[in-house]
Coordinates of C-alpha atoms in Angstrom, one line a residue:
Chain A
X1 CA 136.7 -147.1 -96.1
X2 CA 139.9 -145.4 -97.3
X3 CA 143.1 -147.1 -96.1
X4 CA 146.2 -144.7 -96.3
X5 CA 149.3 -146.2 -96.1
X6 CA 151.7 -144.9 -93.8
X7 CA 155.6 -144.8 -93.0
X8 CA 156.7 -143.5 -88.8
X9 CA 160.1 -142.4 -89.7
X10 CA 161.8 -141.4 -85.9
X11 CA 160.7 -143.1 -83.5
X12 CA 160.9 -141.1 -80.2
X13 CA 158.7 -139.7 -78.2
X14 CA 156.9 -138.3 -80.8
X15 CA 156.9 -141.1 -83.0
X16 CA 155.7 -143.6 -79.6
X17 CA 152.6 -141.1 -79.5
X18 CA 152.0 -141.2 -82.7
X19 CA 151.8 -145.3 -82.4
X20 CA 149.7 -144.6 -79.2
X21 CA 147.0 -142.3 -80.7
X22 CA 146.6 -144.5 -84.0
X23 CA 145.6 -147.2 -81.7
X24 CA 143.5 -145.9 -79.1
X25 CA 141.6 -143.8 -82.6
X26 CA 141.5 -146.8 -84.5
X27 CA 137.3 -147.1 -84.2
X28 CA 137.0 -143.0 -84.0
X29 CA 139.2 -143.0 -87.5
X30 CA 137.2 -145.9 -88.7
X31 CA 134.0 -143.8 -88.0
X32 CA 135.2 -141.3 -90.6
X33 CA 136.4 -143.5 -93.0
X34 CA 140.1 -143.8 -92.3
X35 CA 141.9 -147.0 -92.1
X36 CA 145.6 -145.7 -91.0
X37 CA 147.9 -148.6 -91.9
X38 CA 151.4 -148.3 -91.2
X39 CA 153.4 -150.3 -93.0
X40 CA 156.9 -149.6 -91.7
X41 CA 158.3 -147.8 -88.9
X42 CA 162.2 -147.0 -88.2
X43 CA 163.8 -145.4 -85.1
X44 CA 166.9 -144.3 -85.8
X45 CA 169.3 -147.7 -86.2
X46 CA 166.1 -150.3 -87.0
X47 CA 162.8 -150.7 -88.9
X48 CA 160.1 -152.7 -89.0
X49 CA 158.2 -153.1 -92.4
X50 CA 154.9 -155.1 -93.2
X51 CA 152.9 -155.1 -95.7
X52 CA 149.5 -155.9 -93.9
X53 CA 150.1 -153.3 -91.2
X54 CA 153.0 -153.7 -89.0
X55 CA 151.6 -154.3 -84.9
X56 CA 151.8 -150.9 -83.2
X57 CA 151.4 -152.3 -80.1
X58 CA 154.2 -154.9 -80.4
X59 CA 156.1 -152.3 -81.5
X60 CA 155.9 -150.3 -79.0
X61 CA 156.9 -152.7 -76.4
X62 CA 159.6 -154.0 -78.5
X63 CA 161.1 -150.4 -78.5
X64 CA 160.4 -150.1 -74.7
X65 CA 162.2 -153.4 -73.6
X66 CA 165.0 -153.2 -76.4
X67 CA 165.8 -150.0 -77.7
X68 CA 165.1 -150.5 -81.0
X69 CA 161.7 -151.1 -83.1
X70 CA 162.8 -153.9 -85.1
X71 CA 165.3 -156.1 -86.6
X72 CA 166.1 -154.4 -90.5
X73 CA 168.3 -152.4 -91.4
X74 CA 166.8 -150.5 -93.5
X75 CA 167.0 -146.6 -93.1
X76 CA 164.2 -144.2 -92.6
X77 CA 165.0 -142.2 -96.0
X78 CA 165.1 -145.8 -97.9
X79 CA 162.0 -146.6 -96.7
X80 CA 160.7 -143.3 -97.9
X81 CA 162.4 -143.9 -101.4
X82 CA 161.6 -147.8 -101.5
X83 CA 158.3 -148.9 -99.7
X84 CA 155.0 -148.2 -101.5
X85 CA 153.3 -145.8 -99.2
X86 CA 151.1 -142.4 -99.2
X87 CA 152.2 -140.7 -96.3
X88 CA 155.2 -140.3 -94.6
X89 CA 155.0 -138.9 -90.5
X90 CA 158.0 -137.9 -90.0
X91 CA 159.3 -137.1 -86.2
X92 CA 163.1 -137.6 -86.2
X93 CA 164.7 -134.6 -84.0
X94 CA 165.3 -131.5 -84.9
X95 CA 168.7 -130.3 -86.1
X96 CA 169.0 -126.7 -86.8
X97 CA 172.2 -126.7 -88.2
X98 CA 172.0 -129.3 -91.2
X99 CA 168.5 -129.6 -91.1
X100 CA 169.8 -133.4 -90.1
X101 CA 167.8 -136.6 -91.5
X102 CA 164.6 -134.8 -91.5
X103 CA 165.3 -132.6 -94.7
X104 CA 166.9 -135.2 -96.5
X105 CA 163.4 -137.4 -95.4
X106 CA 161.0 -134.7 -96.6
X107 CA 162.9 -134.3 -99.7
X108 CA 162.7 -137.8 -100.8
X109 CA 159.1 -138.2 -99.7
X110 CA 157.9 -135.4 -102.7
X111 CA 160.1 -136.5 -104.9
X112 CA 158.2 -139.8 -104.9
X113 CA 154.7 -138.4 -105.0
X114 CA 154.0 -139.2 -101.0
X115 CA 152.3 -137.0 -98.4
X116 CA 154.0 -135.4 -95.5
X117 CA 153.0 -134.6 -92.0
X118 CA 155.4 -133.4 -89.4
X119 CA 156.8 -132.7 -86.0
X120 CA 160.0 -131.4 -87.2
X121 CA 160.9 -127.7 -86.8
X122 CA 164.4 -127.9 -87.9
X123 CA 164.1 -128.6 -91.5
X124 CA 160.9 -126.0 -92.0
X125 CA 162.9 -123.1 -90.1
X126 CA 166.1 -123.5 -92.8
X127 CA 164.5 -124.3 -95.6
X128 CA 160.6 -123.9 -95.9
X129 CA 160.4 -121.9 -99.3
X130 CA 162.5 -125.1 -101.0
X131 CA 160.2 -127.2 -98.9
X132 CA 156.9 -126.2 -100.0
X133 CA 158.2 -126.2 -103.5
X134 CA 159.1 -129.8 -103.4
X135 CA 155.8 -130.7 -102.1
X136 CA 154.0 -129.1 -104.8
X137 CA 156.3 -130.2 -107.4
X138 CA 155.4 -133.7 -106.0
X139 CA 152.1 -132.8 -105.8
X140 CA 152.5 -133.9 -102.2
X141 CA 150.2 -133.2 -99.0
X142 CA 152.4 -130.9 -96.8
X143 CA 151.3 -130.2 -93.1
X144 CA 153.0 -128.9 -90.1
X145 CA 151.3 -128.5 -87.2
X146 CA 153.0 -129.8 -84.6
X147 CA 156.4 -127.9 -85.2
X148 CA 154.5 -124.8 -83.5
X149 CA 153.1 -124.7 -80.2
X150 CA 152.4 -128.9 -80.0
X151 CA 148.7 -129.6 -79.6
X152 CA 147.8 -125.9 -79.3
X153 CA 146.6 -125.2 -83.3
X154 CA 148.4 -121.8 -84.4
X155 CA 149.1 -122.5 -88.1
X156 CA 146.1 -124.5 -88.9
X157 CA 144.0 -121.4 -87.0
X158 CA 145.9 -118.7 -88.8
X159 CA 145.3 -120.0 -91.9
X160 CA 142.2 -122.3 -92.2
X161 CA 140.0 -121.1 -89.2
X162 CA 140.7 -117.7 -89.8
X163 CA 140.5 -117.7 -93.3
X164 CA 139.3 -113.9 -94.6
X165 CA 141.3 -112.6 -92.2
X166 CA 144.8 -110.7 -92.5
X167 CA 146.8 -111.9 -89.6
X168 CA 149.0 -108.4 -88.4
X169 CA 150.8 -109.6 -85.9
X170 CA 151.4 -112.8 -84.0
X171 CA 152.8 -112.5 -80.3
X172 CA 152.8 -115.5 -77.3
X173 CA 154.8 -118.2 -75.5
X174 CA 156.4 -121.3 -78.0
X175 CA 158.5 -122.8 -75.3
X176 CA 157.3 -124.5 -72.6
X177 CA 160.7 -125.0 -71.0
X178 CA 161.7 -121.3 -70.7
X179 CA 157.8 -120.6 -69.2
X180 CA 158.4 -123.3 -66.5
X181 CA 161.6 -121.5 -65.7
X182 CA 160.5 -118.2 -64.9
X183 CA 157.4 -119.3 -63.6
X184 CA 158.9 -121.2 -60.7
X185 CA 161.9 -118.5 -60.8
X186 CA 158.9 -116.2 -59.9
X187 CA 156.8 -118.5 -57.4
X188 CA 160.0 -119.3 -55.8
X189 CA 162.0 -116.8 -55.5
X190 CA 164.8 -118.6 -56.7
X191 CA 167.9 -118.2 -59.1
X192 CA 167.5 -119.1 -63.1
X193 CA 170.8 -121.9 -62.1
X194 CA 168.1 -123.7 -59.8
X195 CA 165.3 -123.5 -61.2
X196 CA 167.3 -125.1 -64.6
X197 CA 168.1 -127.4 -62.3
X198 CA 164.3 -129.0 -61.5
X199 CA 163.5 -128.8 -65.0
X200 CA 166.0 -131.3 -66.2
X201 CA 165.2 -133.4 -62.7
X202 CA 161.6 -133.1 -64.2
X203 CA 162.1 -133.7 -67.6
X204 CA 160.9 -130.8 -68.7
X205 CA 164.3 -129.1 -70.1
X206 CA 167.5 -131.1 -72.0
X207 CA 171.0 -131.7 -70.5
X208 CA 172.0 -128.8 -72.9
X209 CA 169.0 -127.0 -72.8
X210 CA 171.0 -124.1 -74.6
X211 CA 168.3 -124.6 -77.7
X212 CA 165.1 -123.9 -75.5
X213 CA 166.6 -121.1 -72.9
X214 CA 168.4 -119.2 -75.2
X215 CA 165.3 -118.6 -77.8
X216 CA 166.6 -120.7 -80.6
X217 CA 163.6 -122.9 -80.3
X218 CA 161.3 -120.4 -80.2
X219 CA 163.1 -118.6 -83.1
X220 CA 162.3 -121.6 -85.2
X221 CA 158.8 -121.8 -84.8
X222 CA 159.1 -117.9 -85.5
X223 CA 160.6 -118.3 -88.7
X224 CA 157.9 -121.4 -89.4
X225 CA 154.8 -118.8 -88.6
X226 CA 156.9 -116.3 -90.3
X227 CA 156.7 -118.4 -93.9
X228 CA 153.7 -120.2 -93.3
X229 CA 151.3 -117.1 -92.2
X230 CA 153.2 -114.1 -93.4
X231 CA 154.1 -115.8 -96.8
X232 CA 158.2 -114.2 -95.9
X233 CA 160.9 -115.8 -97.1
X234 CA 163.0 -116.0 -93.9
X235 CA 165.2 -118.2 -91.7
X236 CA 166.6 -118.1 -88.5
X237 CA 169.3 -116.0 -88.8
X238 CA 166.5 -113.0 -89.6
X239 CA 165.4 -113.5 -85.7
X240 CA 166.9 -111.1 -83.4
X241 CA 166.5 -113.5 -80.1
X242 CA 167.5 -112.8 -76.5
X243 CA 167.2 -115.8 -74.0
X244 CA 165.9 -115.9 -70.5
X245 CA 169.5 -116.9 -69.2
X246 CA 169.8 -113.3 -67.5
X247 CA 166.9 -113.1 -65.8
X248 CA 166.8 -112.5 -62.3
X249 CA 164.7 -113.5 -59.3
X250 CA 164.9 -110.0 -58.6
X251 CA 163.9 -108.6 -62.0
X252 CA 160.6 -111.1 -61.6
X253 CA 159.7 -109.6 -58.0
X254 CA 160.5 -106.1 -59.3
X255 CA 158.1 -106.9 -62.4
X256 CA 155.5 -108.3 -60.0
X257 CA 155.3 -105.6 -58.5
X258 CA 154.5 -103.3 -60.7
X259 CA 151.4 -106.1 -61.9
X260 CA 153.4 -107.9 -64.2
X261 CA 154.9 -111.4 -65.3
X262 CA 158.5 -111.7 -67.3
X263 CA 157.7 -114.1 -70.0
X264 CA 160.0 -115.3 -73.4
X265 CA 157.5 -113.7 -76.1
X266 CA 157.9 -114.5 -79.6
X267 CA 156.8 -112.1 -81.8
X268 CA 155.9 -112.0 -86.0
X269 CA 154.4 -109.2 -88.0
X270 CA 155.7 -107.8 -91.5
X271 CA 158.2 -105.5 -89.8
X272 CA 160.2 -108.3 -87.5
X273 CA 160.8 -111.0 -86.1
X274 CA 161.8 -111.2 -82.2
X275 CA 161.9 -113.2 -79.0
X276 CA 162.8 -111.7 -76.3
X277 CA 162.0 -111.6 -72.7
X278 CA 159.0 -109.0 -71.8
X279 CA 156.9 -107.6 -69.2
X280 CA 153.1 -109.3 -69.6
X281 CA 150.5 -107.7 -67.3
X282 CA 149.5 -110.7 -65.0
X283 CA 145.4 -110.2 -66.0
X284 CA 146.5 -110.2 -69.5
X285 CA 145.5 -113.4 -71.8
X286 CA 149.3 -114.2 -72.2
X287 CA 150.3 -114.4 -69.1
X288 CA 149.7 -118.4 -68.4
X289 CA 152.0 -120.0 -65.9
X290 CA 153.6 -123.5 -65.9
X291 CA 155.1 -125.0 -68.9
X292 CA 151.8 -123.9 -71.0
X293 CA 152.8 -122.3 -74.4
X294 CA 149.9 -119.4 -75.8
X295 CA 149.6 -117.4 -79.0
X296 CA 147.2 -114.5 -79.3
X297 CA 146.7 -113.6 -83.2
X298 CA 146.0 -110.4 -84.1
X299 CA 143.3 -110.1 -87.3
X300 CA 142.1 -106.9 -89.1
X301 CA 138.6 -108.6 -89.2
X302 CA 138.3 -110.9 -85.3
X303 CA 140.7 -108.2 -83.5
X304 CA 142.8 -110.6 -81.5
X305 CA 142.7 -114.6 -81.1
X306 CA 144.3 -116.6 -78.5
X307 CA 145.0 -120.2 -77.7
X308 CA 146.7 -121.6 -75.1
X309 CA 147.7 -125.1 -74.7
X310 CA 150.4 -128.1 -73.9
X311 CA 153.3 -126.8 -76.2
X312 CA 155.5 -130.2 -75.6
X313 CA 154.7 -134.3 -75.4
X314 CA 154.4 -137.1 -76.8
X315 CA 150.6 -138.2 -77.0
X316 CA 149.9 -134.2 -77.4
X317 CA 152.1 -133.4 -80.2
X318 CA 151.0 -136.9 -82.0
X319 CA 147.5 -134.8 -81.5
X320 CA 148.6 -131.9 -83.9
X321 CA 150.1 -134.9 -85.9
X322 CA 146.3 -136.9 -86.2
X323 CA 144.8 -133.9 -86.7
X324 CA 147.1 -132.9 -89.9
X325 CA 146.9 -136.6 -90.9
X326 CA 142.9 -136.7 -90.8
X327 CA 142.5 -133.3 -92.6
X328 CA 144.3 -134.4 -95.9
X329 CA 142.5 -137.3 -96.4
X330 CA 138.9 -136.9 -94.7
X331 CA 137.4 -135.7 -98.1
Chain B
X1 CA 150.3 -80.8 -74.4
X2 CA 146.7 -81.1 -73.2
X3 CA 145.2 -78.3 -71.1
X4 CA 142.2 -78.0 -69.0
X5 CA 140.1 -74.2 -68.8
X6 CA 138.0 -73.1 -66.7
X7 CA 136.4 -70.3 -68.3
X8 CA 132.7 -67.5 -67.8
X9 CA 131.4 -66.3 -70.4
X10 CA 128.8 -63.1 -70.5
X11 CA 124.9 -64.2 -71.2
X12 CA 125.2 -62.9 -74.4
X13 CA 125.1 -64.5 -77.8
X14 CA 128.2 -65.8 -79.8
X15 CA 130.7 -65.7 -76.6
X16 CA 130.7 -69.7 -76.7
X17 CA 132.4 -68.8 -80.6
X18 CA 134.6 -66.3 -79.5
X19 CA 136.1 -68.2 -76.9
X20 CA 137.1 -71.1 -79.3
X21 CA 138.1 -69.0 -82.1
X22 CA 141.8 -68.6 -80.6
X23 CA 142.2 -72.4 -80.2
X24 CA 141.2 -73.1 -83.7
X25 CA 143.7 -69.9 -84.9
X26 CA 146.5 -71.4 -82.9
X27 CA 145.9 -75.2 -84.8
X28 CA 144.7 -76.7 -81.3
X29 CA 142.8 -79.4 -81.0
X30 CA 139.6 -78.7 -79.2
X31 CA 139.0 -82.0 -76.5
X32 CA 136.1 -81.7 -75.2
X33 CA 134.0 -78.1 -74.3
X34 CA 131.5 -78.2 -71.7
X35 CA 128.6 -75.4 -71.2
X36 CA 127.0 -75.5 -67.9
X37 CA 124.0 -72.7 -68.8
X38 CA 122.3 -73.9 -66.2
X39 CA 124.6 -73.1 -63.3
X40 CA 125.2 -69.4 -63.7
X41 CA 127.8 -68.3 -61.6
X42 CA 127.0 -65.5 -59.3
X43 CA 128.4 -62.6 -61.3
X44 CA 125.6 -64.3 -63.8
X45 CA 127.9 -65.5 -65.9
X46 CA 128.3 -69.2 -67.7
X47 CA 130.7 -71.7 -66.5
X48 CA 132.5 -73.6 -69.7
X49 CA 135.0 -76.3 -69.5
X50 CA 137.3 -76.4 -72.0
X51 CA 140.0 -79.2 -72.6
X52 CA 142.4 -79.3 -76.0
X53 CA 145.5 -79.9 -77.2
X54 CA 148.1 -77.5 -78.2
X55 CA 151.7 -76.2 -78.5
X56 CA 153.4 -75.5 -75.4
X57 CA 154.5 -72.7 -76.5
X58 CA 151.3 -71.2 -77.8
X59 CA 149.2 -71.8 -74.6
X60 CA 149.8 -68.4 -73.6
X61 CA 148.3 -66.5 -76.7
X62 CA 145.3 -68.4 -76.4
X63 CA 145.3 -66.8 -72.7
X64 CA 146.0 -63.1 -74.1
X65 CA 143.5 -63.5 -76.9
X66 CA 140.6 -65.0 -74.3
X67 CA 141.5 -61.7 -71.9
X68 CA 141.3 -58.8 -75.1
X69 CA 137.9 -60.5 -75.6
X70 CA 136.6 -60.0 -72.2
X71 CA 136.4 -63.6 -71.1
X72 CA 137.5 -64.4 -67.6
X73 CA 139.9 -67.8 -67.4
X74 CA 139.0 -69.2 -63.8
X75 CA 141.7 -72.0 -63.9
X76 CA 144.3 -73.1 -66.0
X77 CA 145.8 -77.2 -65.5
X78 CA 148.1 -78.2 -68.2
X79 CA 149.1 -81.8 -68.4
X80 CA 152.4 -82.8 -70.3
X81 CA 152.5 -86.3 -69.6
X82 CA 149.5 -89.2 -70.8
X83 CA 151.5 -92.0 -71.5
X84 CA 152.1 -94.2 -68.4
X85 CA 155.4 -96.8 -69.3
X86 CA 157.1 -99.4 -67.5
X87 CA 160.7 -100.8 -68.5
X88 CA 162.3 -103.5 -66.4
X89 CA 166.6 -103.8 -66.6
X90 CA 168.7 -106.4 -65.4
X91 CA 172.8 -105.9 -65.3
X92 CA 175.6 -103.9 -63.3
X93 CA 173.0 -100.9 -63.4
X94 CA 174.4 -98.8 -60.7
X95 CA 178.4 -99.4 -61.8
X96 CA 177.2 -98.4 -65.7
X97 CA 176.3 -94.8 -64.2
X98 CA 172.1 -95.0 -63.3
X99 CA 172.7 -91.3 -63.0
X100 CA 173.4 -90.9 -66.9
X101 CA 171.0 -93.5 -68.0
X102 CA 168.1 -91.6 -66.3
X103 CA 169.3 -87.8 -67.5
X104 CA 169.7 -89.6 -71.3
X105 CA 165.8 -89.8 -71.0
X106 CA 164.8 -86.8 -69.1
X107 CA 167.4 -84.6 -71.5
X108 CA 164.5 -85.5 -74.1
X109 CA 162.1 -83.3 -73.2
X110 CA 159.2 -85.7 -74.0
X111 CA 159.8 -88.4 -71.5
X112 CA 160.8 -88.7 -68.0
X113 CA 162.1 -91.3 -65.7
X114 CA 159.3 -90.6 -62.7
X115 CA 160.2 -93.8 -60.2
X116 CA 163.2 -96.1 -59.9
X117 CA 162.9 -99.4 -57.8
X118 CA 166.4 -101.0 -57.5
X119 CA 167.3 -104.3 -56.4
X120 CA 171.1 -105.1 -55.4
X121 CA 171.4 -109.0 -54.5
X122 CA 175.3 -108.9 -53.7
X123 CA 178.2 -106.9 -54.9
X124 CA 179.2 -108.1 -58.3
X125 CA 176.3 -109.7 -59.1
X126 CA 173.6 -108.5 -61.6
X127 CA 171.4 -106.0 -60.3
X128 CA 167.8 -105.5 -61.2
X129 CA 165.7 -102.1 -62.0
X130 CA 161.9 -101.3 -62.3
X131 CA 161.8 -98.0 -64.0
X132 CA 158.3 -96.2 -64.7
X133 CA 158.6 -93.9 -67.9
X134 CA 155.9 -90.6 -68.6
X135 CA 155.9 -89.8 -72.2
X136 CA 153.9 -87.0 -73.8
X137 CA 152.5 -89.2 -76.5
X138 CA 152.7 -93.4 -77.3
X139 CA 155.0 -92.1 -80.4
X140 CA 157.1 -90.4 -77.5
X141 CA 157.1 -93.5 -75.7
X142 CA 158.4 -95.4 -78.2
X143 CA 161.1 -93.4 -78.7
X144 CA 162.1 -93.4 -75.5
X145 CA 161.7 -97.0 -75.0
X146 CA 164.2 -97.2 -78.5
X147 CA 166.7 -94.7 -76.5
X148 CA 166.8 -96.9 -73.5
X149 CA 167.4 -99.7 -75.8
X150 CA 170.4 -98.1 -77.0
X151 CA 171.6 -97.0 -73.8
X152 CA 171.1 -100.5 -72.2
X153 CA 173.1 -101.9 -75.3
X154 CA 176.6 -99.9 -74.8
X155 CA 176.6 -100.6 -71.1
X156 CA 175.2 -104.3 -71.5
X157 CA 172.2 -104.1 -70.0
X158 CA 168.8 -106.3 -70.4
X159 CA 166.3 -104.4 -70.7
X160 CA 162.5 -106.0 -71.0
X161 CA 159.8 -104.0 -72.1
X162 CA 155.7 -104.9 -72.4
X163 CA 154.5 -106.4 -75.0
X164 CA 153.3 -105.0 -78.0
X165 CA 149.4 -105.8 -77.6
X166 CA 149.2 -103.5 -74.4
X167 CA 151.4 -101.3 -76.1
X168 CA 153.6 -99.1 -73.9
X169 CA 150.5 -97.7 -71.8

């Protein structure tokens, strides 16, 4: 049995699932010879640390019926630097801007040797090329997964599964919130303002869902396929992104019409980098409704790849997450 | 563009290679040829269907070259258009002059705006378009696709295109 010792730094929805998974796969992971022990979580005021394996499951309901996980006050990025740990999953939010707490996290975590697994766009879409230097400097793990698509594998695919194969282009939906949108814009016949509207009843879009409907989002996960598939050196600002914010009931009959669907398409090859809102032929492999996200990857050896699948919560993202976290250390 | 022949030929050998000759002299681009020996025409000449690609403006000394050698042309279809396109645009279409945004593309000469479907909710509010582009090539397409993009951009307008995978057919 290996036992990898593990930090949850963020502690939101992600983070929950990540608890969630680790506990109902405790026997699968012990099957392969994994013994996940975390030994500290912190959300983003408390922590919990313990040696012998802090209680998930206590945790969990501590951070349900309090708020908080714990009673320290300890930060996440001390944790990182002080606890004696191998891997660090870290799911604090994403901040675009700064790169927030996550950058400074992921920093600190090669600097001391540890592995990293992540939910955490922002930090990748600024600053991937320092990033992925750190980790080797480290001579950390460094996976990603779950910033792209949740638990539908697109960087993992691109470049393990399809290994042999130049990718030439990379085309689909990376936001579930904007494909909710339009597809009830469409199914309804109903104004963008509205159908906003039952998205944030729903849960399904932020109070300021500016990030999601106006293709920043999916810029980011462009820029993170961008790097991580197309070995570029680019960040957000080389996206040319127009949102869904204009789009009209209208514009969506008009479109079905003519046999096809309005959808926010994010697109990568060697020449650009671009979301924007385009016509999908309603028979065509993109074209899934709901709040589904899909990528179809275009190879010079398998012609064209797609996968569709949840793009967004907790237990599926923490999916992506066990699924990085058993491939560094299965062998 | 591409044109379709219908041509007779005389039972005699090496008509079949003079009736090509002028489309390979011009820098056609020979299609497809069809030779229907077995259904001789009445006059006891062969039926041949020819289809290729050529200048516009050459099409019509492949005809006089084809009547100095003796060979009848039964029918002549020439077909500018292949590539089938479909743009979507969303904004104050009609108030930005549709009339100049149409005539921008047709001015090309290698694409044409062929349907328009308009949708006008209320006055002042965004109005939404369906238009259906014929190109001569995909290249043409594109180019017209990058013109309405241009267009669309001065007068504010959104305008959604297909995706790349389907291309612009």
């Amino acid at each position: 049995m290996k036992t990898i010792r593990v930090s949850v730094i963020g502690f939101g929805a992600v983070g929950q699932g990540v608890a969630r998974v680790l506990i109902d796969k405790k026997d699968y992971l012990e099957k392969m010879g994994l013994d996940f022990k975390v030994v500290a979580v912190a959300d983003s005021r408390t922590a919990v640390i313990d040696d012998n394996g802090v209680d998930l499951s206590s945790v969990l309901v501590r951070k349900q019926n309090e708020g908080v996980v714990g009673s320290e006050k300890i930060t996440g990025l001390e944790i990182i630097e002080t606890i004696d740990h191998d891997l660090v999953v870290e799911t604090t939010p994403t901040n675009i801007v700064t790169g927030g707490v996550g950058l400074q996290n992921m920093l600190a975590a090669f600097k001391h040797g540890r592995d990293l697994v992540t939910s955490n766009k922002g930090p990748l879409a600024m600053k991937y090329c320092e990033l992925i230097e750190a980790a080797r400097a480290g001579g950390s793990h460094f996976r990603f997964e779950a910033t792209v698509g949740g638990a539908m594998p697109v960087l993992n695919l691109a470049k393990d599964v399809l290994a042999g194969n130049t990718i030439t282009n990379v085309e689909g939906i990376f936001n579930g919130t904007c494909n909710y949108i339009l597809t009830r814009m469409t199914e309804e016949h109903a104004p963008y303002e509205q159908m906003l509207a039952e998205a944030q009843e729903l849960g399904y879009a932020e109070t300021d869902p500016t990030y999601d409907v106006e293709g920043i989002d999916t810029a980011c996960k462009l820029v993170i396929l961008a790097n991580c598939v197309f070995g570029m050196n680019a960040s957000h600002e080389d996206v040319t992104i127009t949102g869904i914010t204009k789009i009209t009931p209208e514009a969506l009959l008009l479109a079905q019409n003519e046999g096809y669907a309005i959808k926010l398409i994010g697109e990568v090859n060697d020449s650009r980098i671009n979301v924007s809102p385009k016509l999908v032929p309603i028979d065509h492999p993109l074209a899934v409704g709901g709040s589904l996200n899909v990528a179809s990857v275009q190879t010079d050896l398998s012609g064209p790849i797609t996968v569709t699948g949840r793009g967004a919560g907790s237990i599926e993202t923490a999916s992506a997450i066990l699924s990085d976290m058993i491939s560094i250390y299965r062998d | 563009m591409r044109v379709s022949m219908d041509i007779e030929l005389k039972d005699i050998p090496g008509q079949l290679l003079l009736a090509l000759r002028p489309v390979s002299e011009l820098k056609g681009n020979l299609i497809s040829v069809v030779h229907h020996h077995e259904k001789r025409t009445p006059r006891g000449s062969i039926p041949v269907q020819l289809v290729f690609e050529i200048k516009p403006d050459k099409l019509n000394d492949i005809v006089s070259s084809l009547e100095e050698s003796g060979i009848d042309i039964v029918r002549i279809d020439e077909k500018r258009f292949f590539e089938h396109g479909a743009v979507l645009l969303i904004g104050h279409i009609v108030h930005t002059d549709i009339q100049d945004t149409i005539d921008t593309i047709d001015k090309t000469g290698y694409a044409e705006v062929v349907d328009l479907n308009l949708s006008m909710p209320k006055i002042n509010m965004a109005s939404s378009a369906s238009l259906k582009i014929d190109a001569i090539s995909k290249e043409h397409m594109e180019s017209a696709i990058a013109l309405l993009r241009e267009i669309a951009k001065k007068k504010d307008l959104l305008v959604i295109e297909p995706i790349k995978s389907i291309g612009v057919a």
